Coordinates of C-alpha atoms and ligand atoms in Angstrom, one line a residue:
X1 CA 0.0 0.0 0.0
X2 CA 1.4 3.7 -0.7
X3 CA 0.4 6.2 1.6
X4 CA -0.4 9.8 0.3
X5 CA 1.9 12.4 0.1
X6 CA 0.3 14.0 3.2
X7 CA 1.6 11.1 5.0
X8 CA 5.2 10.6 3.1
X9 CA 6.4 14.0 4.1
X10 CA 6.0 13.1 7.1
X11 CA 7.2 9.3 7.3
X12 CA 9.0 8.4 4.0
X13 CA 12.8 7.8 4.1
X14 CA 13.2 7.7 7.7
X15 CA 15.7 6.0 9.1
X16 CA 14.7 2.3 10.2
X17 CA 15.2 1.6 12.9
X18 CA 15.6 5.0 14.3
X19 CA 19.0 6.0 15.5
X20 CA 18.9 5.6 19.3
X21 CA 15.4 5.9 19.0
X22 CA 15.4 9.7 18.3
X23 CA 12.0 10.5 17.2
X24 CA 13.8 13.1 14.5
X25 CA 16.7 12.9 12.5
X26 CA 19.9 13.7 14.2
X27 CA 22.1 16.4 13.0
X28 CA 25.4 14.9 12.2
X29 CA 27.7 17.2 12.7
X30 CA 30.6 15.6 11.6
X31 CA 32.9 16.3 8.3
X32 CA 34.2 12.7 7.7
X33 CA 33.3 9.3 9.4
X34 CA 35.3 6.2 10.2
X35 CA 35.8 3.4 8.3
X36 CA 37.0 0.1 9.8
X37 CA 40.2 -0.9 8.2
X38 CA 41.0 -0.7 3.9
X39 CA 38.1 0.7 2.1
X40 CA 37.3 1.7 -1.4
X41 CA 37.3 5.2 -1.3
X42 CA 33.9 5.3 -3.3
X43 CA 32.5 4.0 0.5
X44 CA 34.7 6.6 2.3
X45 CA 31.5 9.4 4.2
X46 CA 32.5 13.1 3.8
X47 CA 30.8 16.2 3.9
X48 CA 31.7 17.4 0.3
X49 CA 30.8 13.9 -1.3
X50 CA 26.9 14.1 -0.6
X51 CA 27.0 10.5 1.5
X52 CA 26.9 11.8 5.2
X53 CA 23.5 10.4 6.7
X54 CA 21.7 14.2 6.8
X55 CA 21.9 14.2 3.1
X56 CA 21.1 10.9 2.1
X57 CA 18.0 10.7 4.7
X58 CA 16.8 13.7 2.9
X59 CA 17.7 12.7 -0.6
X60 CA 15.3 9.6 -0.3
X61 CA 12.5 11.3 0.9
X62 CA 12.5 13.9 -1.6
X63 CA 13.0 10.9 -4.1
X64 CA 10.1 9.6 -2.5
X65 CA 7.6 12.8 -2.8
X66 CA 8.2 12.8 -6.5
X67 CA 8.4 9.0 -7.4
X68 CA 12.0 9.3 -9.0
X69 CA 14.2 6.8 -8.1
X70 CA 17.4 9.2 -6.0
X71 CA 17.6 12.7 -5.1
X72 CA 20.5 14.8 -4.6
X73 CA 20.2 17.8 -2.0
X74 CA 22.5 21.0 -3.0
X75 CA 24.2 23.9 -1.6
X76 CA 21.6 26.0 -4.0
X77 CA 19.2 25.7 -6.7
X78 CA 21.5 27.3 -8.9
X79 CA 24.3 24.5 -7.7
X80 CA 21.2 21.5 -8.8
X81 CA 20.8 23.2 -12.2
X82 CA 24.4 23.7 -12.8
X83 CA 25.5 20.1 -11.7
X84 CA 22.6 18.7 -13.6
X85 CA 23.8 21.3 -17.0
X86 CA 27.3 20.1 -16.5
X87 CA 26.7 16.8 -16.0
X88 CA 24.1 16.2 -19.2
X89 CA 26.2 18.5 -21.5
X90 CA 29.5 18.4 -23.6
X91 CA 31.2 20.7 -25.7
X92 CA 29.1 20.6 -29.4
X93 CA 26.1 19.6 -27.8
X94 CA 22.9 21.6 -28.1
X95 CA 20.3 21.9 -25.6
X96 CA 16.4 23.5 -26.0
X97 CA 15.0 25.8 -23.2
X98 CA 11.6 27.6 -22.6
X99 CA 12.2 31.3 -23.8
X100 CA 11.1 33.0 -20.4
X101 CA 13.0 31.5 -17.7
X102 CA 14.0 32.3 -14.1
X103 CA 16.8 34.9 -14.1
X104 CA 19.7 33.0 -12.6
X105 CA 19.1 29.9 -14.9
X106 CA 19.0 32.4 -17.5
X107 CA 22.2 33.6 -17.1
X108 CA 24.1 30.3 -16.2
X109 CA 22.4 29.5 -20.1
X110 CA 23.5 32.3 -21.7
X111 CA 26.9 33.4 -20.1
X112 CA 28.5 29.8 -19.1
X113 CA 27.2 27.1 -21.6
X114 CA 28.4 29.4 -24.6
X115 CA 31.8 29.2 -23.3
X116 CA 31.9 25.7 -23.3
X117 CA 31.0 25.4 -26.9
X118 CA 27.4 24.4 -25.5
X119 CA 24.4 25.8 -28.0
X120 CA 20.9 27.2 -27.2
X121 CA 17.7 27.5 -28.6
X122 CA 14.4 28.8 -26.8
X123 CA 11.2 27.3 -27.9
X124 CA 7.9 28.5 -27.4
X125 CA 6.4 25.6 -24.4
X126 CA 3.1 26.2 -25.7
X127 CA 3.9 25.7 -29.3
X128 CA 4.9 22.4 -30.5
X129 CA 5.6 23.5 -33.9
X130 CA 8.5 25.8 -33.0
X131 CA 10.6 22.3 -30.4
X132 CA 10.7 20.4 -34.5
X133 CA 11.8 23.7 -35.7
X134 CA 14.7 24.1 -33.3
X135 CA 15.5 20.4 -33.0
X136 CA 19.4 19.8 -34.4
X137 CA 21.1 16.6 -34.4
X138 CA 23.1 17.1 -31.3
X139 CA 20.3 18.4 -29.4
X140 CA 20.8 16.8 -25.5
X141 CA 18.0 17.7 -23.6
X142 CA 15.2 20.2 -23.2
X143 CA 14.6 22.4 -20.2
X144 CA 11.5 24.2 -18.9
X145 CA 9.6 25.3 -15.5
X146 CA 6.0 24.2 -14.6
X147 CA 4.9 27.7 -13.7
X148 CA 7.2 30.3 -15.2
X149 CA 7.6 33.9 -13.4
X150 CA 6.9 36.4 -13.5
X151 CA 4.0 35.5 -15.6
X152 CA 2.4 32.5 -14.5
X153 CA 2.6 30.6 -18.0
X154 CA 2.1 26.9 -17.7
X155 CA 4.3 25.4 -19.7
X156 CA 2.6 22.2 -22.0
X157 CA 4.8 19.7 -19.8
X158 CA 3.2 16.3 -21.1
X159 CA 3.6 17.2 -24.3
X160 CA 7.2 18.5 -23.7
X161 CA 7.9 15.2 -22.0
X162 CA 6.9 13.0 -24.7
X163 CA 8.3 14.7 -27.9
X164 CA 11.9 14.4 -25.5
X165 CA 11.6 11.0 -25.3
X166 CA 10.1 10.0 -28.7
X167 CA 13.4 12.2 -29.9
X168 CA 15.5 10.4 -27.3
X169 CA 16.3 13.8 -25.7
X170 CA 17.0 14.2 -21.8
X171 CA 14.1 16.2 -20.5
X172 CA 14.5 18.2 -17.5
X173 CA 11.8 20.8 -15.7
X174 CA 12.6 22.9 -12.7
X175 CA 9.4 22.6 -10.4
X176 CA 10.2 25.5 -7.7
X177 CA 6.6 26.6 -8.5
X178 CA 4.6 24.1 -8.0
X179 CA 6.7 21.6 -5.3
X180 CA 5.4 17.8 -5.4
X181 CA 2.3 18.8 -3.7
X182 CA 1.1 20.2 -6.7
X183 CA 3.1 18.3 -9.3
X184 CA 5.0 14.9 -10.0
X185 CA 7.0 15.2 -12.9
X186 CA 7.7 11.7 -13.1
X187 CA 3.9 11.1 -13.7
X188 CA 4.2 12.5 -16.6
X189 CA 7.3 11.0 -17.6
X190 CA 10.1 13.5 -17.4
X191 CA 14.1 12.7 -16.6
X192 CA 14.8 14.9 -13.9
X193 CA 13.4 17.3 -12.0
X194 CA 15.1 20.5 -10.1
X195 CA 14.0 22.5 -7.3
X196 CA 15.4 25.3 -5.5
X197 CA 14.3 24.3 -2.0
X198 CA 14.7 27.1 -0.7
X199 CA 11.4 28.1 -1.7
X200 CA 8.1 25.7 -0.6
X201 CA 9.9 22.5 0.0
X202 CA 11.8 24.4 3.0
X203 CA 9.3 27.3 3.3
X204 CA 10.2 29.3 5.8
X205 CA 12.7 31.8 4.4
X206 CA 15.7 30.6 6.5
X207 CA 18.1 29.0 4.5
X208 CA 19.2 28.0 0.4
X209 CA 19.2 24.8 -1.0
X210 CA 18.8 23.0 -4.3
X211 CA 17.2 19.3 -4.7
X212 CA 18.0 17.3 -8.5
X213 CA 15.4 14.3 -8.6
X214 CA 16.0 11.4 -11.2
X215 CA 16.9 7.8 -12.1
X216 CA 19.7 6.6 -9.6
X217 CA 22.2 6.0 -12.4
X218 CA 21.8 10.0 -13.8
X219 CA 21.8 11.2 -10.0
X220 CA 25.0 9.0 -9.1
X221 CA 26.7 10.9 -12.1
X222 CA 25.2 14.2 -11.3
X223 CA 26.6 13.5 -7.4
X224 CA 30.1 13.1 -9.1
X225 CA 30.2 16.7 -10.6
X226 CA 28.5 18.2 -7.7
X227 CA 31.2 16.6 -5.4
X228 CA 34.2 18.2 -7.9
X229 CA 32.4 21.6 -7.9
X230 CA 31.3 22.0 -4.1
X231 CA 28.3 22.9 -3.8
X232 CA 27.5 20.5 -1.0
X233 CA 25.0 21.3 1.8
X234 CA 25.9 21.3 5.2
X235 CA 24.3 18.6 7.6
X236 CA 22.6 21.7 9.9
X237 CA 21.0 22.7 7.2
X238 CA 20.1 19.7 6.1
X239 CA 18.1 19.2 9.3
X240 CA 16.2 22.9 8.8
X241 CA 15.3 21.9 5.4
X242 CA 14.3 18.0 6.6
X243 CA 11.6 19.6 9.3
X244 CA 10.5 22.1 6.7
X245 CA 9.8 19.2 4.3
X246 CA 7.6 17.6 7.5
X247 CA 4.7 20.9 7.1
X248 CA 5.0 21.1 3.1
X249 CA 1.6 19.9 2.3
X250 CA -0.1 21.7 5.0
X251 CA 1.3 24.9 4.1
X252 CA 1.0 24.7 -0.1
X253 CA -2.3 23.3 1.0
X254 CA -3.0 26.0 2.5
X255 CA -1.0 28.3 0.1
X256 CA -3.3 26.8 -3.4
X257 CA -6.4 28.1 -1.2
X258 CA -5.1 31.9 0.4
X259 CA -3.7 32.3 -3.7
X260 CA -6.9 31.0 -5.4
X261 CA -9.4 33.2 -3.3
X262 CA -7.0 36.2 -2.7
X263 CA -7.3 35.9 -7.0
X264 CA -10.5 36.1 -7.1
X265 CA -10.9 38.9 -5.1
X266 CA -8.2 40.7 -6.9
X267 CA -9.8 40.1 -10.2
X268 CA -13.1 41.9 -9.0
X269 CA -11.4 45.3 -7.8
X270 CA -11.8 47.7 -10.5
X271 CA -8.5 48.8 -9.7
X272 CA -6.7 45.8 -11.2
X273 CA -6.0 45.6 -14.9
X274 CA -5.3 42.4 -14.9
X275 CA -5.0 39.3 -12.6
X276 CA -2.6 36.0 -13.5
X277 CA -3.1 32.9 -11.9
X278 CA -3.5 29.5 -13.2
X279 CA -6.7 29.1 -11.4
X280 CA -8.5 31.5 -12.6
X281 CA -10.7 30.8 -15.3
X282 CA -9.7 34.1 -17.5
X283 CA -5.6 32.2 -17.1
X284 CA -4.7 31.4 -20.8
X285 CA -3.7 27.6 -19.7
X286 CA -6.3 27.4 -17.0
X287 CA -7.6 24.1 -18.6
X288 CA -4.2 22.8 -19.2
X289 CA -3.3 23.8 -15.4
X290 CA -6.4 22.2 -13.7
X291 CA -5.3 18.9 -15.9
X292 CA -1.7 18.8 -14.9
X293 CA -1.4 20.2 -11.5
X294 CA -3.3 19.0 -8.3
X295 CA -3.4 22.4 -6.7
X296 CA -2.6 26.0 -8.7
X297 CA 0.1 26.7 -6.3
X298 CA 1.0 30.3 -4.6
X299 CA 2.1 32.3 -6.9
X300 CA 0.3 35.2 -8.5
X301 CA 0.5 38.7 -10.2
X302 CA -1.5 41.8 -10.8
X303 CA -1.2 44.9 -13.2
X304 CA -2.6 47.6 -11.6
X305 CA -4.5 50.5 -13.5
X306 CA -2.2 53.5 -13.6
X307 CA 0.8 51.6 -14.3
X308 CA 3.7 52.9 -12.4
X309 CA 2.2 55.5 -10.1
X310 CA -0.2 52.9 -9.2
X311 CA 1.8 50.4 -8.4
X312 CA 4.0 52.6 -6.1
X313 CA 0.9 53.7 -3.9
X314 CA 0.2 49.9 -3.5
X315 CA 3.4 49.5 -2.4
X316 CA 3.8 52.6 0.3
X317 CA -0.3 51.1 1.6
X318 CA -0.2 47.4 1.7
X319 CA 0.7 46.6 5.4
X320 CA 0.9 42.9 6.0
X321 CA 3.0 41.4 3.0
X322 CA 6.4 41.8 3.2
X323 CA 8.4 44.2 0.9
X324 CA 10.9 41.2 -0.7
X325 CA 11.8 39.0 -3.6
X326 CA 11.8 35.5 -3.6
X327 CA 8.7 33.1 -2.8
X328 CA 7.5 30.3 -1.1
X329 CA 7.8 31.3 2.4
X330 CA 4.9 31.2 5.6
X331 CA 4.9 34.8 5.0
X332 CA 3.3 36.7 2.2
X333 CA 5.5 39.2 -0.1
X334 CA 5.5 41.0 -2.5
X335 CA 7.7 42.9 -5.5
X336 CA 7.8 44.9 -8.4
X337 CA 9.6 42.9 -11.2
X338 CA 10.3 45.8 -12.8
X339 CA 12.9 47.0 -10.0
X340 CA 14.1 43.8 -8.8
X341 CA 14.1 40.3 -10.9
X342 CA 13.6 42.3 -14.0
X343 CA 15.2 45.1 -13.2
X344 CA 18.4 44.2 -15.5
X345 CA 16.0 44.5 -18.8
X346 CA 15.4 47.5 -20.4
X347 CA 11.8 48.8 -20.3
X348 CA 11.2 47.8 -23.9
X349 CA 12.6 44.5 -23.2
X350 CA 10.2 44.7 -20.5
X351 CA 7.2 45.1 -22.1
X352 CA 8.2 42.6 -24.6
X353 CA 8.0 39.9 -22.4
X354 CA 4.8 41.7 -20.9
X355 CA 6.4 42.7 -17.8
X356 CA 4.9 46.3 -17.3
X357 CA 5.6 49.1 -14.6
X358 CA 2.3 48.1 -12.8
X359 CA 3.2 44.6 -12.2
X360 CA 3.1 43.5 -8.4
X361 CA 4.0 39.8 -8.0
X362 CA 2.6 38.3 -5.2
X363 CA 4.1 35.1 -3.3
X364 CA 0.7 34.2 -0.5
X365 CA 1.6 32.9 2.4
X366 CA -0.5 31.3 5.0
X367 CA -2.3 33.9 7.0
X368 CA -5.7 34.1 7.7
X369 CA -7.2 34.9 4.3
X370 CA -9.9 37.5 5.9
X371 CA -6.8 39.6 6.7
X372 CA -4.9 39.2 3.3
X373 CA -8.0 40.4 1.1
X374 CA -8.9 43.1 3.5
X375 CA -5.0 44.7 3.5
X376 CA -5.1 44.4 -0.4
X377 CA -8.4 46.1 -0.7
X378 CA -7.7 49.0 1.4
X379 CA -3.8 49.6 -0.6
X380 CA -6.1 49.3 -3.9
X381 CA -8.4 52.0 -2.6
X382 CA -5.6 54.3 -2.0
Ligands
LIG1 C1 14.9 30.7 -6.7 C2 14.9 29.9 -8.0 C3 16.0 29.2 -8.5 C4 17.4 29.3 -7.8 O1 17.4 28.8 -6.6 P1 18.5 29.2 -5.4 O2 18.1 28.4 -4.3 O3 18.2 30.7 -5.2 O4 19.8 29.0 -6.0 C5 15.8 28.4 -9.6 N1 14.6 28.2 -10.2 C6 13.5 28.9 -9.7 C7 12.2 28.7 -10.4 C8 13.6 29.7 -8.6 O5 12.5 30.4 -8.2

């Protein structure tokens, strides 16, 4: 019998029996561990090489909450995505990514694979029509989010998944947004997924880390180049991010539901242009979401009427969100892409990608909805 993921974040990949009985895993704060006479050095436990007991506890339970086979936990999720990049990809090879992706993974495509005689295309995730246009014969992979920010696009990730493997290309998806609460992207049969965990799977805005997600042979070899390059994460945090994991579908629960009715609130103030969220009907993929994903996750963004001016008044009224990038977190924030993740494009880049001066993204935490929709209402009133 398989219990529900309710009941793996909770249970799964414990250890068995429990050390000395602790109820919760110990932290084992220890760099290396001894080994009873000659070894193989493959066996030997050390910090850096991703085998001490907080990192593999945690690797199989996060294996376990998406049904892949291994996980690897990271310093980062930049250090998942780049051990994964550099592990998949050789010089001459050519990879395919989503054309609107998060900003670091962005810039890890387009300043570091380049150097390494590593080719790019972006592809349009909602248009099959334009992966056969940009497939070469030493395309590698293809890489894409579920949810992509700032503009809540779901990307078509069954199809994606398929035409990778009918063209025997790795596919990879980085599933921050939704967490395994929401989505499994082994159901719908991709390689690997990434997370940075320091968003929902930790969730409370205290530390960084990165999980990579896949069969145990690609993971093994993804362990190998994230053991050369470092990013390892240390067994304390290892423990913050383990008792995290223990709340994560309470709290995206809870997050789908605050994000969901704080949307439709939103999308009834005639102050509001415009409201994005994959649960809303009025979402461009809201039928493709409500297939796909169990729960339309936490994310959300509004464009106000009056465009700048606007949005700055919003910002100076609205009193219980917090005034700060990044997502995920027990506490609600909010930003202005235009001055912080998107702050590095130019305004006509900007609008290109339909990032406008009135755009407030919105991460929801999980406070008492009554109190979220009244602060919003009375900053929109102002
Ligand atoms: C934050 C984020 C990352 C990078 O993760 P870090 O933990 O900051 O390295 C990657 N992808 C997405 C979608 C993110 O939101």
């Amino acid at each position: 019998m398989v219990d529900r993921i309710e009941t793996r974040v909770v249970h799964a990949g414990e250890p068995e029996p429990r050390i000395e009985g602790s109820v919760r895993m110990p932290i084992f704060q220890s760099a290396m561990f001894e080994y009873s006479g000659e070894t193989e050095s493959e066996t030997l436990a050390y910090i850096r090489l991703n085998n001490t007991p907080n990192q593999t506890v945690l690797g199989r339970k996060l294996a376990d909450l998406e049904g892949g086979d291994a996980a690897l936990v990271c310093a980062s999720g930049m250090s998942a995505i780049s051990s994964t990049l550099f592990t998949l990809l050789a010089p001459g090879d050519h990879l395919m990514v989503q054309d609107c992706l998060y900003g670091g993974t962005h810039d890890l495509l387009t300043r570091d694979l380049p150097r390494l005689g590593i080719e790019l295309s972006r592809i349009d995730s909602s248009d099959p029509g334009s992966w056969e246009a940009a497939l070469r014969p030493q395309t590698k992979a293809i890489y894409v989010e579920t949810i992509s920010n700032p503009l809540m696009h779901v990307c078509e990730l069954e199809a994606i998944a398929e035409f990778a493997r009918s063209r025997g290309l790795v596919s990879l998806v980085d599933n921050t947004f939704a967490s395994p609460i929401n989505f499994r992207p082994f159901e719908w049969g991709f390689d690997v997924s990434l997370h940075s965990a320091t968003k929902y799977l930790n969730g409370h805005s205290d530390i960084v880390a990165g999980v990579v997600i896949g069969s145990a042979e690609q993971v093994e070899q993804i362990r190998h180049t994230a053991n050369r390059f470092g990013g390892t994460l240390d067994p304390h945090t290892c423990f913050l991010l383990h008792r995290g994991l223990a709340t994560l579908a309470l709290r995206v629960g809870r997050q789908n539901s605050n994000a969901l009715a704080l949307a439709r609130f939103l999308e009834q103030n005639p102050a509001v242009a415009r409201v994005s969220y994959p649960g809303l009907e009025s979402h461009p993929q809201h039928a493709l979401a409500s297939r796909l994903l169990d729960g339309f996750g936490g994310m959300l963004n509004v464009e106000l009427e009056g465009g700048l001016e606007s949005a700055r008044a919003f910002m100076r009224r609205i009193r219980i969100p917090v005034k700060a990038p990044s997502l995920g977190g027990v506490e609600s924030l909010v930003t202005r892409p235009a001055t912080t993740s998107h702050a590095g494009m130019s305004p006509e880049e900007r609008a290109r990608a339909g990032i406008g001066d009135g755009l407030i993204r919105i991460s929801v935490g999980i406070e008492a909805i009554e109190d979220l929709t009244a602060d919003f209402g009375q900053a929109l009133a102002g």
